Structure formats: C-alpha cells, structure tokens
Short mmCIF file of C-alpha atoms in Angstrom, two decimals:
data_model
loop_
_atom_site.label_atom_id
_atom_site.label_comp_id
_atom_site.label_asym_id
_atom_site.label_seq_id
_atom_site.Cartn_x
_atom_site.Cartn_y
_atom_site.Cartn_z
CA MET R 221 0.00 0.00 0.00
CA GLY R 222 2.74 2.46 0.96
CA TYR R 223 4.64 1.83 -2.27
CA GLU R 224 1.62 2.73 -4.40
CA ILE R 225 1.25 5.95 -2.40
CA LEU R 226 4.89 6.75 -3.09
CA LEU R 227 4.39 6.30 -6.84
CA ASP R 228 1.25 8.43 -6.72
CA LEU R 229 3.14 11.19 -4.89
CA ILE R 230 5.95 11.10 -7.45
CA GLY R 231 3.35 11.28 -10.22
CA SER R 232 1.73 14.31 -8.54
CA ILE R 233 4.66 16.42 -7.30
CA GLY R 234 7.65 14.80 -8.99
CA TYR R 235 11.12 15.12 -7.52
CA PHE R 236 9.89 16.92 -4.41
CA ALA R 237 8.06 13.73 -3.38
CA LEU R 238 11.40 11.90 -3.17
CA PHE R 239 12.90 14.67 -1.07
CA LEU R 240 9.84 14.97 1.18
CA VAL R 241 9.43 11.26 1.92
CA LEU R 242 13.12 10.84 2.79
CA CYS R 243 13.30 14.07 4.77
CA LEU R 244 10.34 13.02 6.93
CA GLY R 245 12.15 9.79 7.80
CA LEU R 246 10.46 7.88 10.62
CA ILE R 247 7.26 9.92 10.52
CA GLY R 248 6.86 9.55 6.75
CA LEU R 249 5.46 6.68 4.72
CA PRO R 250 6.04 3.14 6.03
CA ILE R 251 8.58 2.48 3.25
CA PRO R 252 12.28 1.79 3.82
CA ASN R 253 14.53 4.60 2.64
CA GLU R 254 16.35 2.07 0.48
CA VAL R 255 13.17 1.36 -1.48
CA VAL R 256 12.56 5.08 -2.07
CA VAL R 257 16.09 5.61 -3.41
CA MET R 258 15.92 2.48 -5.59
CA THR R 259 12.59 3.68 -6.97
CA ALA R 260 14.25 6.95 -7.97
CA GLY R 261 16.95 4.97 -9.79
CA MET R 262 14.37 2.82 -11.57
CA LEU R 263 12.33 5.84 -12.68
CA GLY R 264 15.49 7.64 -13.78
CA ALA R 265 16.63 4.70 -15.88
CA SER R 266 13.19 4.33 -17.48
CA GLY R 267 13.06 8.01 -18.43
CA VAL R 268 10.12 8.90 -16.21
CA LEU R 269 12.43 11.18 -14.20
CA ILE R 270 15.62 12.95 -15.25
CA GLU R 271 18.47 11.11 -13.56
CA VAL R 272 20.54 13.94 -12.05
CA PRO R 273 17.58 15.75 -10.39
CA ALA R 274 16.21 12.39 -9.18
CA PHE R 275 19.53 11.47 -7.58
CA LEU R 276 19.97 14.92 -6.02
CA ALA R 277 16.40 14.91 -4.62
CA THR R 278 17.02 11.62 -2.86
CA ALA R 279 20.50 12.51 -1.60
CA LEU R 280 19.37 15.89 -0.28
CA GLY R 281 16.34 14.26 1.35
CA ILE R 282 18.64 11.92 3.28
CA CYS R 283 20.97 14.79 4.21
CA SER R 284 18.02 16.86 5.45
CA ALA R 285 16.68 14.02 7.61
CA MET R 286 20.13 13.52 9.16
CA THR R 287 20.46 17.24 9.84
CA VAL R 288 17.04 17.46 11.49
CA GLY R 289 17.96 14.55 13.77
CA TYR R 290 21.25 16.21 14.70
CA VAL R 291 19.57 19.54 15.49
CA VAL R 292 16.86 17.86 17.58
CA GLY R 293 19.47 15.89 19.52
CA ARG R 294 21.62 18.93 20.18
CA TYR R 295 19.04 21.57 20.99
CA LEU R 296 15.67 19.91 21.74
CA THR R 297 16.50 16.96 24.01
CA GLN R 298 14.55 18.46 26.91
CA THR R 299 11.24 18.59 25.04
CA SER R 300 8.43 16.29 26.17
CA ILE R 301 8.21 14.61 22.75
CA PHE R 302 11.87 13.62 22.81
CA LYS R 303 11.66 12.35 26.39
CA SER R 304 8.60 10.23 25.61
CA LEU R 305 10.45 8.75 22.62
CA ARG R 306 13.23 7.52 24.87
CA ARG R 307 10.82 5.98 27.35
CA THR R 308 9.78 3.19 24.99
CA GLU R 309 11.68 -0.07 25.39
CA LYS R 310 12.33 -0.46 21.67
CA THR R 311 13.77 2.99 21.05
CA GLU R 312 15.79 2.91 24.27
CA ARG R 313 17.54 -0.21 22.97
CA PHE R 314 18.50 1.59 19.78
CA PHE R 315 19.72 4.59 21.76
CA ALA R 316 21.94 2.27 23.82
CA ILE R 317 23.44 0.69 20.68
CA SER R 318 23.98 4.06 19.06
CA GLU R 319 25.67 5.51 22.14
CA LYS R 320 28.10 2.57 22.21
CA TRP R 321 28.88 3.08 18.53
CA VAL R 322 29.51 6.79 18.97
CA VAL R 323 31.89 6.13 21.86
CA LYS R 324 33.71 3.38 19.96
CA TYR R 325 33.77 4.76 16.41
CA GLY R 326 33.24 8.51 16.82
CA GLY R 327 32.07 10.20 13.64
CA PHE R 328 32.27 6.93 11.71
CA ALA R 329 29.22 5.78 13.70
CA ILE R 330 27.23 8.15 11.48
CA SER R 331 28.40 6.34 8.35
CA LEU R 332 27.81 2.88 9.82
CA SER R 333 24.35 3.70 11.11
CA LEU R 334 23.13 4.58 7.61
CA CYS R 335 23.15 0.85 6.86
CA LEU R 336 20.49 0.01 9.45
CA PRO R 337 16.87 1.21 9.67
CA ILE R 338 15.88 3.13 12.84
CA LEU R 339 19.50 3.24 14.00
CA ARG R 340 20.26 5.67 11.18
CA HIS R 341 17.79 8.11 12.73
CA VAL R 342 18.68 7.50 16.37
CA THR R 343 22.41 8.00 15.78
CA MET R 344 21.81 11.52 14.52
CA TYR R 345 20.05 12.33 17.79
CA VAL R 346 22.89 10.80 19.79
CA VAL R 347 25.72 12.69 18.07
CA GLY R 348 23.72 15.88 18.63
CA MET R 349 23.18 14.99 22.29
CA ASN R 350 26.94 14.44 22.62
CA SER R 351 27.50 18.00 21.34
CA MET R 352 29.45 16.97 18.25
CA SER R 353 30.25 20.13 16.31
CA TYR R 354 28.22 20.73 13.17
CA ARG R 355 31.38 20.88 11.07
CA ARG R 356 32.43 17.41 12.25
CA PHE R 357 28.90 16.08 11.83
CA ALA R 358 28.72 17.41 8.28
CA ALA R 359 32.14 15.99 7.38
CA PHE R 360 30.92 12.46 8.16
CA ALA R 361 27.20 12.72 7.41
CA TYR R 362 26.96 14.31 3.98
CA PRO R 363 29.65 12.35 2.07
CA SER R 364 28.26 9.14 3.61
CA ALA R 365 24.74 10.12 2.58
CA PHE R 366 25.75 10.75 -1.04
CA LEU R 367 27.69 7.46 -1.23
CA TRP R 368 24.84 5.50 0.40
CA THR R 369 22.36 7.10 -1.99
CA LEU R 370 24.55 6.34 -5.01
CA VAL R 371 24.78 2.64 -4.10
CA TYR R 372 21.02 2.17 -3.84
CA TYR R 373 20.26 4.46 -6.76
CA LEU R 374 22.45 2.27 -8.99
CA ILE R 375 20.79 -0.87 -7.63
CA GLY R 376 17.38 0.53 -8.52
CA ARG R 377 18.69 1.56 -11.92
CA THR R 378 19.83 -1.97 -12.75
CA LEU R 379 17.40 -4.16 -10.76
CA GLY R 380 14.26 -2.06 -10.81
CA ASP R 381 11.91 -5.03 -11.21
CA HIS R 382 12.95 -6.45 -7.84
CA ILE R 383 12.89 -3.34 -5.64
CA LEU R 384 10.45 -4.60 -3.02
CA GLU R 385 12.20 -7.96 -2.67
CA ILE R 386 15.60 -6.26 -2.30
CA GLY R 387 14.14 -3.82 0.24
CA ALA R 388 12.85 -6.73 2.35
CA LEU R 389 16.27 -8.42 2.29
CA ILE R 390 18.01 -5.17 3.23
CA ASN R 391 15.71 -4.72 6.21
CA GLN R 392 16.52 -8.25 7.35
CA TYR R 393 20.27 -8.37 6.74
CA GLY R 394 21.10 -4.66 6.61
CA MET R 395 24.81 -3.99 6.83
CA LEU R 396 26.01 -7.35 5.46
CA ILE R 397 24.22 -6.76 2.18
CA LEU R 398 25.48 -3.21 1.88
CA ILE R 399 29.08 -4.30 2.50
CA ALA R 400 28.72 -6.98 -0.17
CA LEU R 401 27.25 -4.48 -2.65
CA VAL R 402 29.95 -1.90 -2.02
CA THR R 403 32.59 -4.60 -2.45
CA LEU R 404 31.06 -5.62 -5.78
CA LEU R 405 30.91 -1.98 -6.86
CA VAL R 406 34.60 -1.47 -6.03
CA LEU R 407 35.54 -4.67 -7.89
CA TYR R 408 33.53 -3.54 -10.91
CA VAL R 409 35.26 -0.14 -10.95
CA LEU R 410 38.65 -1.85 -10.69
CA TYR R 411 37.69 -4.17 -13.55
CA LEU R 412 36.78 -1.22 -15.76
CA TYR R 413 40.01 0.55 -14.81
CA PHE R 414 42.29 -2.38 -15.67
CA ARG R 415 40.33 -3.11 -18.81
CA SER R 416 40.85 0.47 -19.99
CA LYS R 417 44.56 0.14 -19.24
CA GLN R 418 44.86 -3.03 -21.29
CA ASN R 419 42.98 -1.80 -24.35
CA PRO R 420 45.63 0.75 -25.48
CA GLU R 421 48.32 -1.92 -25.12
CA ASN R 422 46.33 -4.33 -27.27
CA LYS R 423 45.83 -1.63 -29.90
CA GLU R 424 49.56 -0.93 -30.02
CA LYS R 425 50.37 -4.64 -30.49
CA SER R 426 47.84 -4.97 -33.30
CA MET R 427 49.28 -1.92 -35.03
CA LYS R 428 52.84 -3.35 -34.85
CA ILE R 429 51.67 -6.63 -36.34
#
C-alpha cells in the first residue's frame, strides 16, 4: 500500500516527493529509505524522471533528515516529545546501541548507522546529544549520505523489477548486504580501470603486427 502511495506522490509532485518522503524519515510513509532511493533509480533509468535531479532529490532528502535529527538531539532533548520517545523499550535499545557506537567509532558511527533502519535516525540524535560540532557532523554525514544514496540508486537503476524484494532483504540483513554491494561496486570499478589500461596496449600490439 505504501509503495503505491509513493508512486502516486511522485506522479503528482515529482522530484519533491522523493525529497519529502526521505526528509520526513520515521514519521513519513512506512517504506524503507532504500526502497525510495531504488525507486528513484528505476524511474530515472526508465526516463520517467531525469536522472541527475532524481539522484539529487534523494541525496538531499537523506541529508536533510540527518540534519534534522542532529539539530533535535543537540538543541531539543529536553522537550516532552523527545523524552517520551526515549521511554519506549524499543527505542531505548537503539539509543543504547547508538551511544556505544559513537563512543567506539566517533564520527564513523554516522556512516555505519546509515546501513540500518531506525539506528540511522537514532544515531543523529545521539551525536547531537553528545554536542558533536556541526562541522564534524557534516564531514561524516553528507559524504556518507551521497555514497549510500549512489549505491542504492544504482541498484534501482539496474534491478528495478525487484525493488520490493531487495528492500525486504536489506531490512533483514542490513549492513552485510550493503558491505557486499559496495565490495562488488569497487571490484567492478577496478575491472573497468584495468580493462581500460589493457585496451591501449592491445591496440599498439595490433598496429605493430
């Protein structure tokens, strides 16, 4: 049901729907962020959306959601809404995990948390609560957001017919799948690089013969 609403929103307000759904994060549609980004890639590849604006709308939506979480954690932790959020057993568990990550990994906890639903939101609150400077937050958050978005955008671009199935697997296995995908992406880039290096050599040999 939520996926059909997402497609309807994109049909109605275009790129802004991608930004809005991702910016709203936890209080938005009940659709994993990964599915939203992959949908943008699928629609970009099919020509329904222009690829660069579609990618930027999704990346900026993720960046905005992260920034809102950071600001809330740093300046609004004493509000009744925030306190009631921490009182629930489920969210308190995620806060505990996130706090351990921030202590252990510092700013890299921001990058790691992007791989896991809920934790990606909670970690932004935690780094804000720990008074991390905005400059340091931005240095880790925004490059990570663009890289994360690029990975899932490319997946949607190439495997658009299986978005919902992939989204379900990502929710279940989270970080392991992302690590595997990034590894495959790096190997593919290396393959293209070495292939381009070999082609000129092959041309020179053929010319000598």
